[in-house]
Short mmCIF file of C-alpha atoms and ligand atoms in Angstrom, two decimals:
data_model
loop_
_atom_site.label_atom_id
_atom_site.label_comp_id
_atom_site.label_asym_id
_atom_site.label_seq_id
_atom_site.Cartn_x
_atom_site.Cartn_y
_atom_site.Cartn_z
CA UNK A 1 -33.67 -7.35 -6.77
CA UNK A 2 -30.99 -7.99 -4.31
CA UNK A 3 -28.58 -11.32 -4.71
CA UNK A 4 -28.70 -13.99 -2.30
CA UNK A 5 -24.90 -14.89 -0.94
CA UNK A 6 -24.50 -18.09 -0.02
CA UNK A 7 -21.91 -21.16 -0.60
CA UNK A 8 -24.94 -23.83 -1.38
CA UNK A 9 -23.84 -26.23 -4.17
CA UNK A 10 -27.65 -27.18 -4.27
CA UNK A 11 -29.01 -23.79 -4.60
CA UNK A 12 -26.51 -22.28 -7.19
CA UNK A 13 -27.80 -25.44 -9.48
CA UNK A 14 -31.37 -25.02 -9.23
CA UNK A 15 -31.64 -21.32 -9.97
CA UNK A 16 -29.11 -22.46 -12.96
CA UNK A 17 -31.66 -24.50 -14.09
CA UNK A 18 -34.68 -22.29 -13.24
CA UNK A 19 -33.02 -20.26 -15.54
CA UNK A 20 -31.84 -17.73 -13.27
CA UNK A 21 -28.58 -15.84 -13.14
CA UNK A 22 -25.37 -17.06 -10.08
CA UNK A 23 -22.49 -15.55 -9.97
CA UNK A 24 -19.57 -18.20 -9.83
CA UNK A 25 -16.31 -18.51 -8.35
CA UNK A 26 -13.84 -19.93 -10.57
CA UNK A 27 -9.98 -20.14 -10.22
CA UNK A 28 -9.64 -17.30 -12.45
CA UNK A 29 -12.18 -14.58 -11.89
CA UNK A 30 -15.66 -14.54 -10.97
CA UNK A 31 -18.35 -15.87 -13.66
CA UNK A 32 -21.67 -14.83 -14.36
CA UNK A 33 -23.26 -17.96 -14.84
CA UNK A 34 -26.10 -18.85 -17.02
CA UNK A 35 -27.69 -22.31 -18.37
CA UNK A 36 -25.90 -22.28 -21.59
CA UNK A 37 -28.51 -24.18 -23.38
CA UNK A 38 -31.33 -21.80 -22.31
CA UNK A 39 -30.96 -18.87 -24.77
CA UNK A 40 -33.67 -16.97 -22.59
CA UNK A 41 -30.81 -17.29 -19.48
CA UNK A 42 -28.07 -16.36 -21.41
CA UNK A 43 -29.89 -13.39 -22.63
CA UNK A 44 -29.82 -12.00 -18.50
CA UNK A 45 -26.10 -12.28 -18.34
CA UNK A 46 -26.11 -9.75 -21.59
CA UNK A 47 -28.98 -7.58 -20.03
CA UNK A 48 -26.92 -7.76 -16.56
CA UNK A 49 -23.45 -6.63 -17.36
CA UNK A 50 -24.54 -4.57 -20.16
CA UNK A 51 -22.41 -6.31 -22.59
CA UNK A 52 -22.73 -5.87 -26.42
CA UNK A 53 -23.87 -8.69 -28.06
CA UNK A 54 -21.38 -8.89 -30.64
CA UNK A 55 -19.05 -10.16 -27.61
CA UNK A 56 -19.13 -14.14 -27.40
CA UNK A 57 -19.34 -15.87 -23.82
CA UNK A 58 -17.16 -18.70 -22.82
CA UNK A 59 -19.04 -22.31 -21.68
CA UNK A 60 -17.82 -23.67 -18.51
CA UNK A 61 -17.56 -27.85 -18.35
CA UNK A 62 -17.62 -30.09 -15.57
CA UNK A 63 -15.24 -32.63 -17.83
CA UNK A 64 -13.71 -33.06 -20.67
CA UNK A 65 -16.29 -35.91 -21.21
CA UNK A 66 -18.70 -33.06 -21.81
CA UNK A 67 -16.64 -31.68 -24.67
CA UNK A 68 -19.03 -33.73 -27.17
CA UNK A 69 -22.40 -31.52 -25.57
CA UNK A 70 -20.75 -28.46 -27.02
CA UNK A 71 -18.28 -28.26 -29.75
CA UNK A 72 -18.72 -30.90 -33.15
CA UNK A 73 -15.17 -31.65 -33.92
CA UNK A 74 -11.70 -32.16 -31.43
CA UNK A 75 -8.84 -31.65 -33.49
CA UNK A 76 -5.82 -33.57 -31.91
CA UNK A 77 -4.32 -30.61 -31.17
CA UNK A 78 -7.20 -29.55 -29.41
CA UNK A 79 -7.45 -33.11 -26.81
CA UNK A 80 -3.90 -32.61 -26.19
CA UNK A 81 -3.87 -29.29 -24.99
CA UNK A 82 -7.32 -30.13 -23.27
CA UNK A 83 -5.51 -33.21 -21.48
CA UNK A 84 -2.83 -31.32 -20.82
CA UNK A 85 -4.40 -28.21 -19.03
CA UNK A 86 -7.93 -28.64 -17.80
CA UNK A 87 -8.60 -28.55 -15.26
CA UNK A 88 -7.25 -25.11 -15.57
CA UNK A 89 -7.00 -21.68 -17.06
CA UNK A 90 -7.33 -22.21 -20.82
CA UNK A 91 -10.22 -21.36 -23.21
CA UNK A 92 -10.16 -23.79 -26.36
CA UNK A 93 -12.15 -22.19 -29.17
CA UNK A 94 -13.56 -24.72 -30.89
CA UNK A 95 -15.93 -25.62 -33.66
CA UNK A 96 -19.36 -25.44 -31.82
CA UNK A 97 -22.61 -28.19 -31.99
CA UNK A 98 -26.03 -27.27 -33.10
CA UNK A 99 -26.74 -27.51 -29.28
CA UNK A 100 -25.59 -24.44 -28.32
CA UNK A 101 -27.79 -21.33 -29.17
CA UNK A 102 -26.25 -18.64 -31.12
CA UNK A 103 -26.46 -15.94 -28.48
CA UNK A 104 -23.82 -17.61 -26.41
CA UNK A 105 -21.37 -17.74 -29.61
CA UNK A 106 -22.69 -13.99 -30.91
CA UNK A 107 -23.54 -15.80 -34.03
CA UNK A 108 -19.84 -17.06 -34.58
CA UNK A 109 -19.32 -21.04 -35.65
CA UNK A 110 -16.97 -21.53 -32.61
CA UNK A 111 -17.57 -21.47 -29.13
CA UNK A 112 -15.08 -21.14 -26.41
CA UNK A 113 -14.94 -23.47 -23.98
CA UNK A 114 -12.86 -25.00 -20.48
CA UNK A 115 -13.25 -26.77 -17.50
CA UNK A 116 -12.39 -24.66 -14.50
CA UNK A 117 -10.61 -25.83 -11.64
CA UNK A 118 -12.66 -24.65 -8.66
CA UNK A 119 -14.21 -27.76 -6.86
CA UNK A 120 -17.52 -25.60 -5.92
CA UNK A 121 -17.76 -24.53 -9.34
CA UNK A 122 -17.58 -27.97 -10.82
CA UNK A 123 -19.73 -28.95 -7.97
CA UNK A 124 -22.42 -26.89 -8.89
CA UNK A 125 -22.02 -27.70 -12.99
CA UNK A 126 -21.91 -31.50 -11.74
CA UNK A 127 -25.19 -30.89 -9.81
CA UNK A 128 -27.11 -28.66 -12.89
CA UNK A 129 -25.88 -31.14 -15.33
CA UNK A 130 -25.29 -28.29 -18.08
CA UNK A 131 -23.22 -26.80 -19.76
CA UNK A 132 -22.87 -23.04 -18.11
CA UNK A 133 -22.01 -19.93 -20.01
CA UNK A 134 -20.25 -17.30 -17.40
CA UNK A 135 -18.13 -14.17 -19.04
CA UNK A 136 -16.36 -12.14 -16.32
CA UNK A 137 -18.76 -11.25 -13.03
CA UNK A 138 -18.05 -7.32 -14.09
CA UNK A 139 -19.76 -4.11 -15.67
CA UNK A 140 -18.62 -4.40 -19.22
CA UNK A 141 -14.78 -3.39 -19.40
CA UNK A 142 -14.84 -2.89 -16.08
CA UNK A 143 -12.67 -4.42 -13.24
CA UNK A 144 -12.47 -8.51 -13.33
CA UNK A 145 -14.15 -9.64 -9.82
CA UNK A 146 -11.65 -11.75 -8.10
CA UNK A 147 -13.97 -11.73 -4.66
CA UNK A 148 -17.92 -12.38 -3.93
CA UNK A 149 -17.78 -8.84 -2.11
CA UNK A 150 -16.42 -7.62 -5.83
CA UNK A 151 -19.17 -9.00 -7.81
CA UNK A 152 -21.49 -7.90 -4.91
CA UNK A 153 -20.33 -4.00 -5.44
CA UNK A 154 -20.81 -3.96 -9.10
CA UNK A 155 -23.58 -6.41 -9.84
CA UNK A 156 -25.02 -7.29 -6.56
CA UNK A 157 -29.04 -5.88 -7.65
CA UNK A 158 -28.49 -7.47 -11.16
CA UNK A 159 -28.15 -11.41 -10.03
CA UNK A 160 -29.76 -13.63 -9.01
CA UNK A 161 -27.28 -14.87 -6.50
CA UNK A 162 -23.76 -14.96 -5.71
CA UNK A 163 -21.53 -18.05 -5.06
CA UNK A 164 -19.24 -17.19 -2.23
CA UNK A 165 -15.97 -19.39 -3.26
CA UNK A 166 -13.59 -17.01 -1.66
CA UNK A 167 -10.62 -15.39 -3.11
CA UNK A 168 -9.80 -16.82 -6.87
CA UNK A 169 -6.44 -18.42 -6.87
CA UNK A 170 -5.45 -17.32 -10.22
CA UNK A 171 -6.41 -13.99 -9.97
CA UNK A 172 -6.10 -13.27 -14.35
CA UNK A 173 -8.95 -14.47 -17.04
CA UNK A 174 -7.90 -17.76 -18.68
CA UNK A 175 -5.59 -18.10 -21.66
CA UNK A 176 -7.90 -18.12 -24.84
CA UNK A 177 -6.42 -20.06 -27.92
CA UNK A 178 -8.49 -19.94 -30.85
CA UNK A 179 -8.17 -24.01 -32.50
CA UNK A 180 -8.57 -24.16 -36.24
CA UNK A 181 -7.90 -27.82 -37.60
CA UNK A 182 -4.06 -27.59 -36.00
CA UNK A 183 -3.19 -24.38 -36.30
CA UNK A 184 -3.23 -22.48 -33.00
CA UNK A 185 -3.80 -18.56 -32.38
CA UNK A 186 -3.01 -17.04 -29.04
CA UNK A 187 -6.58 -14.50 -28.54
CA UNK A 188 -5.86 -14.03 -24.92
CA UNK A 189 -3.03 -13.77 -22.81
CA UNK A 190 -3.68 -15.29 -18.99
CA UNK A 191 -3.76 -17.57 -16.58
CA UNK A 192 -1.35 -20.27 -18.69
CA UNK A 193 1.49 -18.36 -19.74
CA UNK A 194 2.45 -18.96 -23.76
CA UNK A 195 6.07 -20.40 -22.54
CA UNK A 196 4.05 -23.48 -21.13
CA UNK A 197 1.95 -23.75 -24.55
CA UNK A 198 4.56 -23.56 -26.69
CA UNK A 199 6.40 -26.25 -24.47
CA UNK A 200 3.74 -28.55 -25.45
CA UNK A 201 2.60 -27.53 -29.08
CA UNK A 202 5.41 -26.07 -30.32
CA UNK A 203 4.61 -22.15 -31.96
CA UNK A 204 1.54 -20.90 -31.20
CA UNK A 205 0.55 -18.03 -33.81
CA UNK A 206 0.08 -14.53 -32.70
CA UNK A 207 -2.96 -12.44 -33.84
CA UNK A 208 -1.08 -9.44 -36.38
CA UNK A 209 -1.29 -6.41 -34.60
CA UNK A 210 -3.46 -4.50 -37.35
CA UNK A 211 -6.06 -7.63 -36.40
CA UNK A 212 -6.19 -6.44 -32.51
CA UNK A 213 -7.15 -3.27 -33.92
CA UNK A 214 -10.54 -4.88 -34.63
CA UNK A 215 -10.61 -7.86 -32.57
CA UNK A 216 -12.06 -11.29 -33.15
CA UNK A 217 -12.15 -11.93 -29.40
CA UNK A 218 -13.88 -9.04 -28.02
CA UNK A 219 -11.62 -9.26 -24.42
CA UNK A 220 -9.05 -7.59 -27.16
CA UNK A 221 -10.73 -4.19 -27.18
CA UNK A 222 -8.16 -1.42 -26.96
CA UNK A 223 -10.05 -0.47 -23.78
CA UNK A 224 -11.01 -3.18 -21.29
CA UNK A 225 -10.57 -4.60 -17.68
CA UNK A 226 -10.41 -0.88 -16.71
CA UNK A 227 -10.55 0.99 -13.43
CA UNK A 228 -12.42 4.41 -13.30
CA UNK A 229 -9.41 6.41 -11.91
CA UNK A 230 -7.29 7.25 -14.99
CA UNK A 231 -4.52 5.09 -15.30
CA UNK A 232 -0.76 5.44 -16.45
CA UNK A 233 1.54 2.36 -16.90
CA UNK A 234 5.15 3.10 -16.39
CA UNK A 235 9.00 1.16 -16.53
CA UNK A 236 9.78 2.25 -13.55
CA UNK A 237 7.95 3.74 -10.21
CA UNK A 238 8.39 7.59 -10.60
CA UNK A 239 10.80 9.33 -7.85
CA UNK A 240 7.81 11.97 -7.67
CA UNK A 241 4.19 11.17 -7.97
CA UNK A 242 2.46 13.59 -10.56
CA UNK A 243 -0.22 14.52 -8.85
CA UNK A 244 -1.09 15.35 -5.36
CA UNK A 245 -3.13 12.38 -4.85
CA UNK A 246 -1.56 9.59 -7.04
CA UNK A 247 -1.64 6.48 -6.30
CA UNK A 248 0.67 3.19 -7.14
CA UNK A 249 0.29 0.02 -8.14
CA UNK A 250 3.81 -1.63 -7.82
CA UNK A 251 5.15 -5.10 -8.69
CA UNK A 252 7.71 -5.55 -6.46
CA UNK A 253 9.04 -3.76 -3.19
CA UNK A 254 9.94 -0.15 -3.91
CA UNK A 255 11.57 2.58 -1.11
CA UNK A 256 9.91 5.25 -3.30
CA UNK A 257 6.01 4.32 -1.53
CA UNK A 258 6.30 7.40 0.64
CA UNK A 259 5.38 9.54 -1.97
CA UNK A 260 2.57 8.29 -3.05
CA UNK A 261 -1.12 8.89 -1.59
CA UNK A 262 -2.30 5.07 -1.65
CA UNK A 263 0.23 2.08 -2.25
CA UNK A 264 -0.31 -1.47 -3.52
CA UNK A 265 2.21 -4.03 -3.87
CA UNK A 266 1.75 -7.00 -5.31
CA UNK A 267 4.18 -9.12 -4.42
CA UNK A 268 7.08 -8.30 -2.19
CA UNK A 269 9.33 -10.45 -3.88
CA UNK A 270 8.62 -10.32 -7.42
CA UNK A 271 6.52 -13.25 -7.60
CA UNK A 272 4.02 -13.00 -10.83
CA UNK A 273 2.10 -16.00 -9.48
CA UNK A 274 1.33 -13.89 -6.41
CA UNK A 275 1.15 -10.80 -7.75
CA UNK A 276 -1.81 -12.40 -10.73
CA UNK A 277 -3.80 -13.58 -7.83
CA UNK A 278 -3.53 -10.11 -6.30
CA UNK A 279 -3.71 -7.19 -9.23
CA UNK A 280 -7.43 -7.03 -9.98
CA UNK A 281 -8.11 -6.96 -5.82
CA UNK A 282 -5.16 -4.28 -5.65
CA UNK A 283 -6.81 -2.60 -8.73
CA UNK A 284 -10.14 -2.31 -6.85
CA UNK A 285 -8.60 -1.34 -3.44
CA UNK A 286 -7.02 2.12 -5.31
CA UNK A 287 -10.16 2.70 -7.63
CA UNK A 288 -12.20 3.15 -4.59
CA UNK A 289 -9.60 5.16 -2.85
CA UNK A 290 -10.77 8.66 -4.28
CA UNK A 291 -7.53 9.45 -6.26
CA UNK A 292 -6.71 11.19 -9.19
CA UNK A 293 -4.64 8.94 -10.59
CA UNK A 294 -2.99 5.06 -10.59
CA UNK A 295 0.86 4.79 -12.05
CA UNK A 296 1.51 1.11 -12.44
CA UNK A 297 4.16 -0.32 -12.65
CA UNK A 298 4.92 -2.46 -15.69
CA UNK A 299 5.85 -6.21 -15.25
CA UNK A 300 8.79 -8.39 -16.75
CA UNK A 301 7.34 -9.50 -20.20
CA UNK A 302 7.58 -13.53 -19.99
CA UNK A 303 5.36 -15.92 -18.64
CA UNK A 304 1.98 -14.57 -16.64
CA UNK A 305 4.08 -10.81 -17.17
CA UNK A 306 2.60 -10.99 -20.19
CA UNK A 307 -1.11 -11.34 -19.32
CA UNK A 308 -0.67 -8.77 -16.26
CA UNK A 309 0.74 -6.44 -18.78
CA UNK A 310 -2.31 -6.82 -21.28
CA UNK A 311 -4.61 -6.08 -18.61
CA UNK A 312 -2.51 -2.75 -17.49
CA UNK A 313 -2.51 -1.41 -21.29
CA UNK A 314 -6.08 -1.90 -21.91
CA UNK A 315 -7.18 -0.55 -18.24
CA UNK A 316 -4.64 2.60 -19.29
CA UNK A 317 -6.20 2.54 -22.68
CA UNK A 318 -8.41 6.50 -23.58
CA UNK A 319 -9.79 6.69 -26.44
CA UNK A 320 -7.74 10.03 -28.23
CA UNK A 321 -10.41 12.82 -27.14
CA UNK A 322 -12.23 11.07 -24.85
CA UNK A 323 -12.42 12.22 -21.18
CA UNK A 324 -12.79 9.77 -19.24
CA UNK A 325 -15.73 10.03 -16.19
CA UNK A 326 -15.26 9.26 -12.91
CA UNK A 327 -18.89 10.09 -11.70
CA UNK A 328 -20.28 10.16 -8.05
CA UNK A 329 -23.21 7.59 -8.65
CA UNK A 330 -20.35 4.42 -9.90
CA UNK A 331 -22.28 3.74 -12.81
CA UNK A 332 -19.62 2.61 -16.08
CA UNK A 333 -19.24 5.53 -18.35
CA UNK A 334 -19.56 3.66 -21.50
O1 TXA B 1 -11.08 -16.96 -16.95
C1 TXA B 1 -11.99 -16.70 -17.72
O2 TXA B 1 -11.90 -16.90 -18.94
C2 TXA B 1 -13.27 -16.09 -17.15
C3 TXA B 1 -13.92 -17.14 -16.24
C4 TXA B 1 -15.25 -16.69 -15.70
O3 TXA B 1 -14.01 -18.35 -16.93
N1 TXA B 1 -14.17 -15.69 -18.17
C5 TXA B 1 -13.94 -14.62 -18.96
O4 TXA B 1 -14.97 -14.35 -19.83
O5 TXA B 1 -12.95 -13.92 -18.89
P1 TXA B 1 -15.14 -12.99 -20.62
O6 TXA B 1 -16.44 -13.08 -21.29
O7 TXA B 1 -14.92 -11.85 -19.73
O8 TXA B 1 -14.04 -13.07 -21.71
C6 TXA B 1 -14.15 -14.08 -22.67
C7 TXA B 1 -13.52 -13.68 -23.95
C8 TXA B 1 -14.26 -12.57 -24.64
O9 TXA B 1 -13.37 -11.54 -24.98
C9 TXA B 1 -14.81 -13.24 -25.88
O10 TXA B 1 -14.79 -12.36 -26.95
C10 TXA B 1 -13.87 -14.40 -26.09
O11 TXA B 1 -13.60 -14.83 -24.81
N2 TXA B 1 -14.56 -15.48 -26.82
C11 TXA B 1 -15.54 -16.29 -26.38
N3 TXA B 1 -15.97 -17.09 -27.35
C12 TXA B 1 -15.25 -16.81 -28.45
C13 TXA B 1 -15.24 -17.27 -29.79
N4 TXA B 1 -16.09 -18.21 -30.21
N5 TXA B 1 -14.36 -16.73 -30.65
C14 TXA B 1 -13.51 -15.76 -30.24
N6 TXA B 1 -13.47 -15.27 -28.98
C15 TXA B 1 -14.34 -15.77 -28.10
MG1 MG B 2 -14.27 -10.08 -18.98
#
């Protein structure tokens, strides 16, 4: 099987509710998009990225009037921060209805939901009239697909069909809170930075760090979101590159790019906004480049800093021991 590209609104909904697998464009990442209600459908987008099933998948809405299809109770807590931010990029994790099959949840009472703000995507969830479940269009821990041509590369003969949206604005996964009666947990770091959160909700509760350890939300693993070229994240760029064909994924403008075999920066000015919407295209730009290594450089700690920098530790994350493979075929290692 080969995927169909296309930018139909028409098409994407009818295979979604043939029951086939579309890759969607969303303002964060790519989705791979299933009927959530078919447990059959969802069942492809675990065959398809080779995902565990222990690993729960979000459910995308058109509106927040759909919130009722999916989850049984809205705390008040929960509609604000829903009012507040969807469209947008925050997961709620909320108490889920009978209606949605326990694949999509992994067998968990919640289920995380949000409405994404990509008018094709809500287009297409308009024009299916369900509910669709869509993790990340990747391998499992692989690179996030922030392009059509990225989900093409790595899933392209295991979908049905791919969405063309163009670039994703966001660039970063969504911000997942996990909602229990009105206390709020912050399981994610992304695309709404915890400054903004905490401006509306006051403090949002951070997971203890022997909890990430053995994570609740699965897009916590240690190792995750991860390139196949090793990866080292550093303070600053390096006055000498390590090895003979490093290459460097910078933040800002640095004099020091000369030394380095391939060079990516993100934003020019320091921007995180730009340099979200650019890191996981940067990241696949040096992965393919045939180096031995990536340095990257670390990014201020506040706002979407903090997101960007959860995504550099777990792509840097080995496993004590473990050599990681970087094989000739581009088949995932794990
Ligand atoms: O921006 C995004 O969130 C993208 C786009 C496509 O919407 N989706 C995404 O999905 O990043 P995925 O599957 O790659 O990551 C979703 C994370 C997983 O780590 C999963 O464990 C967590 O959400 N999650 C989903 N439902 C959950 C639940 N009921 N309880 C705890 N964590 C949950
Ligand atoms: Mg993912």
């Amino acid at each position: 099987m080969s995927a169909a590209l296309f930018t139909s609104v028409e098409r994407a909904a009818t295979i979604l509710t043939d029951g086939g697998l579309v890759a969607l464009p969303t303002e964060t990442v790519y989705g791979l998009g299933a009927n959530a209600f078919d447990p059959v459908a969802v069942a492809k987008i675990f065959a398809a990225k080779d995902r565990p099933f222990f690993d729960p998948l979000i459910v995308h809405l058109a509106d927040i009037g759909w919130l009722p299809r999916v989850v049984s109770h809205i705390s008040p807590v929960a509609r604000q921060l829903a009012e507040r931010f969807w469209p947008g990029p925050l997961t709620l994790v909320l108490p889920k209805s009978d209606a949605v099959p326990d694949l999509v949840t992994s067998g968990l009472g919640s289920v995380g939901v949000r409405v994404p703000d990509h008018d094709l995507m809500r287009q297409v969830l308009r024009a299916a009239n369900v509910p669709v479940a869509a993790p990340s269009a990747n391998p499992f821990g692989r690179l996030s697909p922030t392009t059509a041509d990225h989900v093409w590369q790595q899933l392209g003969n295991r979908v049905d069909a791919i969405l063309d949206g163009g670039p994703c604005r966001i660039g970063i996964e969504s911000t997942i809170l996990g909602i229990d009666g009105e206390r709020v947990t912050l399981l994610r770091p992304g695309g709404v930075p915890l400054e903004e959160i905490e401006e509306l909700i006051g403090r949002v509760r951070l997971p203890a760090a022997e909890q990430s350890k053995q994570p609740l939300a699965p897009g916590m693993l240690e190792s995750h979101y991860a390139p196949r070229t090793p990866l080292t994240v550093v303070s600053e760029v390096p006055l000498t590159a390590p090895r003979p064909r490093t290459g460097l994924l910078a933040f800002r403008k640095t004099e020091l790019c000369s030394r380095f075999a391939a060079v990516e920066i993100l934003s020019p000015t320091g921007d995180l906004l730009i340099a979200a919407s650019n890191f996981f295209q940067a990241l696949h730009r040096l992965d393919a480049a045939g180096l031995d290594e990536i340095v990257a450089e670390r990014f201020p700690d506040a706002g979407l800093g903090r997101a960007l920098n959860d995504r550099l530790q777990r792509a840097a994350f080995r496993v004590p021991g473990e050599q990681r493979m970087s094989d000739a075929t581009g088949i995932a290692s794990e």
